[in-house]
């Protein structure tokens, strides 16, 4: 799955940069040669599993646990996993009931997302927060769990920075529950949230921020999400990559989508 030349480079990177152990929990379907009528097969489950197995073999600081989604009700509940393929990255001493951060990725982290996935493994191993001091200070004000979703595609040039930023926000305050979703693998979610271009960042299912947004914009919206009423974001989104050639009419600032999201 990962070319041998790249495996050696990744091995060297992990040897030089990983400090503390990292646990990977992967949720998938049970492999079977039988086709179940009425059940859609998970196309990317097997290649994602193979990729994670290869990655975990490149460092003794990385451990991988594979869960069959239908048979792992307790683990699904603990990690809040809702779909497959689904991956959780966490520190060895952290978990769903602990105070440490955990990162979720739904889909196969390939293409432009793969380097950021590697960097996120390093970030969680080192516990290294790369945000500004002001952002870290503001994020400490968040007391309630807040869901932060980032929709991406493997060909988007702007998505990796939003993926890593979401995980960095979670690293700074684990109350921020970061999920990255490969939208091509979950078209029903793309429809629900009206994703026509990526990256699209959704804060607490209240506000949708298009494009490569600034760190300060996400921090501001995360803080607002905890308030009784969420105001319309004042800043504009950043550049995006199209998901499909068919584009919706331009959204106006403050316009509310049928999903209930507010467009900055």
mmCIF file of C-alpha atoms in Angstrom:
data_model
loop_
_atom_site.group_PDB
_atom_site.id
_atom_site.type_symbol
_atom_site.label_atom_id
_atom_site.label_comp_id
_atom_site.label_asym_id
_atom_site.label_seq_id
_atom_site.Cartn_x
_atom_site.Cartn_y
_atom_site.Cartn_z
ATOM 1 C CA UNK A 1 0.000 0.000 0.000
ATOM 2 C CA UNK A 2 2.763 2.463 1.015
ATOM 3 C CA UNK A 3 5.741 2.267 -1.377
ATOM 4 C CA UNK A 4 8.844 0.749 0.249
ATOM 5 C CA UNK A 5 10.890 3.888 -0.399
ATOM 6 C CA UNK A 6 8.282 6.003 1.376
ATOM 7 C CA UNK A 7 8.074 3.491 4.204
ATOM 8 C CA UNK A 8 11.766 3.936 4.924
ATOM 9 C CA UNK A 9 11.419 7.734 4.963
ATOM 10 C CA UNK A 10 8.440 7.476 7.323
ATOM 11 C CA UNK A 11 10.360 5.035 9.537
ATOM 12 C CA UNK A 12 13.173 7.562 9.839
ATOM 13 C CA UNK A 13 10.723 10.371 10.540
ATOM 14 C CA UNK A 14 9.000 8.420 13.306
ATOM 15 C CA UNK A 15 12.350 7.374 14.829
ATOM 16 C CA UNK A 16 13.485 10.987 14.963
ATOM 17 C CA UNK A 17 10.250 12.711 15.983
ATOM 18 C CA UNK A 18 8.016 10.373 18.003
ATOM 19 C CA UNK A 19 8.435 10.712 21.758
ATOM 20 C CA UNK A 20 5.461 9.128 23.537
ATOM 21 C CA UNK A 21 3.426 6.133 22.326
ATOM 22 C CA UNK A 22 0.473 6.651 20.003
ATOM 23 C CA UNK A 23 -2.548 4.375 19.859
ATOM 24 C CA UNK A 24 -4.572 3.894 16.697
ATOM 25 C CA UNK A 25 -8.073 2.431 16.974
ATOM 26 C CA UNK A 26 -9.479 1.457 13.599
ATOM 27 C CA UNK A 27 -13.134 0.607 12.991
ATOM 28 C CA UNK A 28 -13.995 -1.491 9.962
ATOM 29 C CA UNK A 29 -16.314 -4.207 8.683
ATOM 30 C CA UNK A 30 -15.670 -7.928 8.971
ATOM 31 C CA UNK A 31 -14.001 -9.174 5.833
ATOM 32 C CA UNK A 32 -16.104 -11.710 3.986
ATOM 33 C CA UNK A 33 -16.332 -13.140 0.507
ATOM 34 C CA UNK A 34 -20.119 -13.151 0.790
ATOM 35 C CA UNK A 35 -22.286 -10.289 -0.429
ATOM 36 C CA UNK A 36 -25.119 -9.419 1.932
ATOM 37 C CA UNK A 37 -28.280 -8.319 0.050
ATOM 38 C CA UNK A 38 -29.247 -4.723 0.769
ATOM 39 C CA UNK A 39 -25.926 -3.922 2.422
ATOM 40 C CA UNK A 40 -23.473 -1.558 0.790
ATOM 41 C CA UNK A 41 -19.895 -2.853 1.025
ATOM 42 C CA UNK A 42 -17.208 -0.643 2.555
ATOM 43 C CA UNK A 43 -14.959 -0.015 -0.434
ATOM 44 C CA UNK A 44 -12.144 1.684 1.478
ATOM 45 C CA UNK A 45 -12.157 -0.417 4.654
ATOM 46 C CA UNK A 46 -9.615 -2.987 3.512
ATOM 47 C CA UNK A 47 -7.068 -0.598 1.927
ATOM 48 C CA UNK A 48 -7.297 1.713 4.944
ATOM 49 C CA UNK A 49 -6.640 -1.201 7.277
ATOM 50 C CA UNK A 50 -3.643 -2.276 5.197
ATOM 51 C CA UNK A 51 -2.255 1.252 5.231
ATOM 52 C CA UNK A 52 -2.617 1.553 9.019
ATOM 53 C CA UNK A 53 -1.021 -1.864 9.538
ATOM 54 C CA UNK A 54 1.958 -0.770 7.455
ATOM 55 C CA UNK A 55 2.216 2.509 9.356
ATOM 56 C CA UNK A 56 2.069 0.882 12.782
ATOM 57 C CA UNK A 57 4.839 -1.512 11.735
ATOM 58 C CA UNK A 58 7.179 1.416 11.100
ATOM 59 C CA UNK A 59 7.569 2.342 14.776
ATOM 60 C CA UNK A 60 7.389 0.461 18.056
ATOM 61 C CA UNK A 61 5.816 3.610 19.517
ATOM 62 C CA UNK A 62 2.662 3.084 17.437
ATOM 63 C CA UNK A 63 0.122 0.404 18.304
ATOM 64 C CA UNK A 64 -2.949 -0.527 16.255
ATOM 65 C CA UNK A 65 -6.209 -2.094 17.425
ATOM 66 C CA UNK A 66 -8.757 -3.167 14.818
ATOM 67 C CA UNK A 67 -12.457 -3.233 15.770
ATOM 68 C CA UNK A 68 -15.257 -4.797 13.734
ATOM 69 C CA UNK A 69 -17.864 -2.036 13.822
ATOM 70 C CA UNK A 70 -20.934 -4.246 14.254
ATOM 71 C CA UNK A 71 -19.297 -6.256 17.034
ATOM 72 C CA UNK A 72 -17.647 -3.441 18.993
ATOM 73 C CA UNK A 73 -20.621 -1.664 20.564
ATOM 74 C CA UNK A 74 -18.700 -0.740 23.709
ATOM 75 C CA UNK A 75 -15.729 0.702 21.827
ATOM 76 C CA UNK A 76 -18.039 2.520 19.391
ATOM 77 C CA UNK A 77 -19.812 4.181 22.303
ATOM 78 C CA UNK A 78 -16.574 5.098 24.082
ATOM 79 C CA UNK A 79 -15.071 6.765 21.043
ATOM 80 C CA UNK A 80 -18.338 8.033 19.560
ATOM 81 C CA UNK A 81 -17.688 6.274 16.253
ATOM 82 C CA UNK A 82 -20.583 6.505 13.827
ATOM 83 C CA UNK A 83 -19.323 5.150 10.497
ATOM 84 C CA UNK A 84 -16.608 3.177 8.729
ATOM 85 C CA UNK A 85 -13.859 3.315 7.842
ATOM 86 C CA UNK A 86 -13.107 5.284 11.001
ATOM 87 C CA UNK A 87 -9.764 5.935 12.690
ATOM 88 C CA UNK A 88 -8.974 7.345 16.134
ATOM 89 C CA UNK A 89 -5.528 8.670 17.049
ATOM 90 C CA UNK A 90 -4.747 9.140 20.747
ATOM 91 C CA UNK A 91 -1.897 9.197 23.213
ATOM 92 C CA UNK A 92 -1.153 6.039 25.156
ATOM 93 C CA UNK A 93 -2.428 7.546 28.394
ATOM 94 C CA UNK A 94 -5.578 9.050 26.930
ATOM 95 C CA UNK A 95 -8.904 7.693 25.871
ATOM 96 C CA UNK A 96 -12.571 8.560 25.540
ATOM 97 C CA UNK A 97 -12.988 8.827 29.310
ATOM 98 C CA UNK A 98 -9.716 10.611 29.982
ATOM 99 C CA UNK A 99 -8.770 14.255 29.581
ATOM 100 C CA UNK A 100 -6.367 13.774 26.702
ATOM 101 C CA UNK A 101 -7.083 14.587 23.058
ATOM 102 C CA UNK A 102 -8.162 12.097 20.431
ATOM 103 C CA UNK A 103 -8.366 12.755 16.707
ATOM 104 C CA UNK A 104 -10.915 11.123 14.381
ATOM 105 C CA UNK A 105 -10.622 10.566 10.660
ATOM 106 C CA UNK A 106 -13.525 9.098 8.696
ATOM 107 C CA UNK A 107 -12.454 7.583 5.406
ATOM 108 C CA UNK A 108 -9.037 6.752 4.023
ATOM 109 C CA UNK A 109 -6.427 9.429 4.752
ATOM 110 C CA UNK A 110 -4.792 9.308 1.333
ATOM 111 C CA UNK A 111 -3.668 11.769 -1.299
ATOM 112 C CA UNK A 112 -2.983 15.254 0.018
ATOM 113 C CA UNK A 113 -4.265 14.224 3.465
ATOM 114 C CA UNK A 114 -1.617 11.558 4.067
ATOM 115 C CA UNK A 115 1.284 13.899 5.004
ATOM 116 C CA UNK A 116 -0.966 15.783 7.462
ATOM 117 C CA UNK A 117 -2.086 12.459 8.929
ATOM 118 C CA UNK A 118 1.565 11.608 9.577
ATOM 119 C CA UNK A 119 2.204 15.024 11.119
ATOM 120 C CA UNK A 120 -0.841 14.589 13.358
ATOM 121 C CA UNK A 121 0.581 11.292 14.633
ATOM 122 C CA UNK A 122 3.764 13.167 15.507
ATOM 123 C CA UNK A 123 1.822 16.039 17.097
ATOM 124 C CA UNK A 124 -0.133 13.749 19.399
ATOM 125 C CA UNK A 125 3.025 11.833 20.321
ATOM 126 C CA UNK A 126 4.886 15.014 21.233
ATOM 127 C CA UNK A 127 1.870 16.826 22.667
ATOM 128 C CA UNK A 128 3.124 19.758 20.660
ATOM 129 C CA UNK A 129 0.672 22.662 20.284
ATOM 130 C CA UNK A 130 1.650 24.924 17.391
ATOM 131 C CA UNK A 131 -1.077 27.530 17.854
ATOM 132 C CA UNK A 132 -0.446 31.096 18.949
ATOM 133 C CA UNK A 133 -0.344 31.869 22.679
ATOM 134 C CA UNK A 134 -3.470 34.004 22.269
ATOM 135 C CA UNK A 135 -5.398 31.128 20.680
ATOM 136 C CA UNK A 136 -4.335 28.711 23.412
ATOM 137 C CA UNK A 137 -5.422 31.205 26.059
ATOM 138 C CA UNK A 138 -8.832 31.702 24.432
ATOM 139 C CA UNK A 139 -9.393 27.973 23.901
ATOM 140 C CA UNK A 140 -8.989 27.357 27.634
ATOM 141 C CA UNK A 141 -12.311 29.157 28.102
ATOM 142 C CA UNK A 142 -14.191 26.278 26.420
ATOM 143 C CA UNK A 143 -15.755 24.124 29.139
ATOM 144 C CA UNK A 144 -18.265 22.011 27.199
ATOM 145 C CA UNK A 145 -17.516 19.480 24.491
ATOM 146 C CA UNK A 146 -17.766 21.098 21.072
ATOM 147 C CA UNK A 147 -17.768 19.160 17.813
ATOM 148 C CA UNK A 148 -15.555 20.440 15.024
ATOM 149 C CA UNK A 149 -15.992 18.747 11.631
ATOM 150 C CA UNK A 150 -13.764 19.339 8.616
ATOM 151 C CA UNK A 151 -14.868 17.990 5.225
ATOM 152 C CA UNK A 152 -12.003 17.183 2.846
ATOM 153 C CA UNK A 153 -11.113 15.324 -0.344
ATOM 154 C CA UNK A 154 -7.806 13.608 -1.209
ATOM 155 C CA UNK A 155 -7.120 15.983 -4.115
ATOM 156 C CA UNK A 156 -7.742 19.263 -2.283
ATOM 157 C CA UNK A 157 -4.684 21.446 -1.851
ATOM 158 C CA UNK A 158 -6.213 23.540 0.933
ATOM 159 C CA UNK A 159 -7.594 20.676 3.045
ATOM 160 C CA UNK A 160 -4.436 19.435 4.790
ATOM 161 C CA UNK A 161 -3.882 22.700 6.657
ATOM 162 C CA UNK A 162 -7.479 22.712 7.925
ATOM 163 C CA UNK A 163 -7.195 19.066 8.942
ATOM 164 C CA UNK A 164 -4.088 19.719 11.006
ATOM 165 C CA UNK A 165 -5.507 22.937 12.416
ATOM 166 C CA UNK A 166 -8.616 21.116 13.648
ATOM 167 C CA UNK A 167 -6.449 18.526 15.376
ATOM 168 C CA UNK A 168 -4.253 21.256 16.850
ATOM 169 C CA UNK A 169 -7.321 22.923 18.345
ATOM 170 C CA UNK A 170 -8.238 19.601 19.948
ATOM 171 C CA UNK A 171 -4.682 19.191 21.194
ATOM 172 C CA UNK A 172 -4.863 22.601 22.857
ATOM 173 C CA UNK A 173 -8.219 21.774 24.489
ATOM 174 C CA UNK A 174 -9.567 18.194 24.309
ATOM 175 C CA UNK A 175 -13.084 19.603 24.784
ATOM 176 C CA UNK A 176 -12.831 20.396 21.074
ATOM 177 C CA UNK A 177 -13.729 17.064 19.452
ATOM 178 C CA UNK A 178 -12.110 17.169 16.011
ATOM 179 C CA UNK A 179 -13.401 15.000 13.159
ATOM 180 C CA UNK A 180 -12.078 15.031 9.603
ATOM 181 C CA UNK A 181 -14.377 13.473 6.984
ATOM 182 C CA UNK A 182 -13.421 12.443 3.464
ATOM 183 C CA UNK A 183 -16.654 13.631 1.884
ATOM 184 C CA UNK A 184 -16.430 11.533 -1.308
ATOM 185 C CA UNK A 185 -16.680 8.403 0.834
ATOM 186 C CA UNK A 186 -19.710 9.723 2.730
ATOM 187 C CA UNK A 187 -21.893 11.495 0.140
ATOM 188 C CA UNK A 188 -24.909 11.439 2.471
ATOM 189 C CA UNK A 189 -23.028 13.716 4.869
ATOM 190 C CA UNK A 190 -22.024 15.921 1.966
ATOM 191 C CA UNK A 191 -25.703 16.293 1.077
ATOM 192 C CA UNK A 192 -26.735 16.935 4.666
ATOM 193 C CA UNK A 193 -24.214 19.733 5.097
ATOM 194 C CA UNK A 194 -24.441 21.082 1.561
ATOM 195 C CA UNK A 195 -20.757 20.473 0.787
ATOM 196 C CA UNK A 196 -20.009 21.720 -2.721
ATOM 197 C CA UNK A 197 -16.407 22.775 -2.146
ATOM 198 C CA UNK A 198 -13.729 21.821 0.344
ATOM 199 C CA UNK A 199 -12.428 22.347 2.895
ATOM 200 C CA UNK A 200 -15.642 23.081 4.752
ATOM 201 C CA UNK A 201 -15.411 23.392 8.527
ATOM 202 C CA UNK A 202 -18.558 22.986 10.616
ATOM 203 C CA UNK A 203 -18.581 24.211 14.219
ATOM 204 C CA UNK A 204 -21.052 22.537 16.602
ATOM 205 C CA UNK A 205 -23.477 21.965 13.695
ATOM 206 C CA UNK A 206 -24.210 25.695 13.853
ATOM 207 C CA UNK A 207 -21.773 27.514 11.587
ATOM 208 C CA UNK A 208 -20.147 26.455 8.310
ATOM 209 C CA UNK A 209 -16.827 28.088 7.451
ATOM 210 C CA UNK A 210 -15.762 27.591 3.829
ATOM 211 C CA UNK A 211 -12.180 27.401 2.689
ATOM 212 C CA UNK A 212 -8.807 27.614 4.355
ATOM 213 C CA UNK A 213 -9.856 29.762 7.300
ATOM 214 C CA UNK A 214 -7.516 31.490 9.696
ATOM 215 C CA UNK A 215 -6.802 30.052 13.126
ATOM 216 C CA UNK A 216 -8.407 33.052 14.830
ATOM 217 C CA UNK A 217 -11.681 32.521 12.916
ATOM 218 C CA UNK A 218 -12.061 28.958 14.169
ATOM 219 C CA UNK A 219 -11.191 29.936 17.738
ATOM 220 C CA UNK A 220 -13.775 32.729 17.625
ATOM 221 C CA UNK A 221 -16.504 30.414 16.332
ATOM 222 C CA UNK A 222 -15.673 27.692 18.868
ATOM 223 C CA UNK A 223 -16.089 30.235 21.656
ATOM 224 C CA UNK A 224 -19.364 31.473 20.199
ATOM 225 C CA UNK A 225 -20.675 27.920 19.926
ATOM 226 C CA UNK A 226 -20.800 27.727 23.699
ATOM 227 C CA UNK A 227 -22.992 30.791 23.995
ATOM 228 C CA UNK A 228 -26.787 30.631 24.182
ATOM 229 C CA UNK A 229 -27.123 32.284 20.778
ATOM 230 C CA UNK A 230 -24.567 32.050 18.021
ATOM 231 C CA UNK A 231 -23.891 35.227 16.061
ATOM 232 C CA UNK A 232 -23.107 35.349 12.370
ATOM 233 C CA UNK A 233 -19.350 35.053 11.746
ATOM 234 C CA UNK A 234 -17.786 38.355 10.772
ATOM 235 C CA UNK A 235 -14.850 37.006 8.781
ATOM 236 C CA UNK A 236 -14.854 35.571 5.282
ATOM 237 C CA UNK A 237 -13.816 32.034 4.394
ATOM 238 C CA UNK A 238 -10.680 31.155 2.467
ATOM 239 C CA UNK A 239 -9.910 29.444 -0.847
ATOM 240 C CA UNK A 240 -11.563 26.112 -1.634
ATOM 241 C CA UNK A 241 -11.381 23.194 -4.059
ATOM 242 C CA UNK A 242 -14.547 22.133 -5.858
ATOM 243 C CA UNK A 243 -16.083 18.774 -4.937
ATOM 244 C CA UNK A 244 -18.223 18.641 -8.065
ATOM 245 C CA UNK A 245 -18.550 20.812 -11.191
ATOM 246 C CA UNK A 246 -22.103 21.729 -10.247
ATOM 247 C CA UNK A 247 -22.018 24.776 -7.991
ATOM 248 C CA UNK A 248 -24.878 26.225 -5.918
ATOM 249 C CA UNK A 249 -25.829 29.921 -6.136
ATOM 250 C CA UNK A 250 -23.442 32.154 -4.179
ATOM 251 C CA UNK A 251 -24.350 32.279 -0.493
ATOM 252 C CA UNK A 252 -24.904 35.593 1.197
ATOM 253 C CA UNK A 253 -23.295 36.408 4.516
ATOM 254 C CA UNK A 254 -25.528 35.294 7.323
ATOM 255 C CA UNK A 255 -27.656 33.131 5.015
ATOM 256 C CA UNK A 256 -29.007 30.013 6.690
ATOM 257 C CA UNK A 257 -28.891 26.723 4.792
ATOM 258 C CA UNK A 258 -31.721 24.188 4.906
ATOM 259 C CA UNK A 259 -29.474 22.175 7.235
ATOM 260 C CA UNK A 260 -29.585 25.032 9.744
ATOM 261 C CA UNK A 261 -25.968 26.056 9.225
ATOM 262 C CA UNK A 262 -25.101 29.733 8.972
ATOM 263 C CA UNK A 263 -22.802 30.793 6.119
ATOM 264 C CA UNK A 264 -20.092 33.258 7.198
#
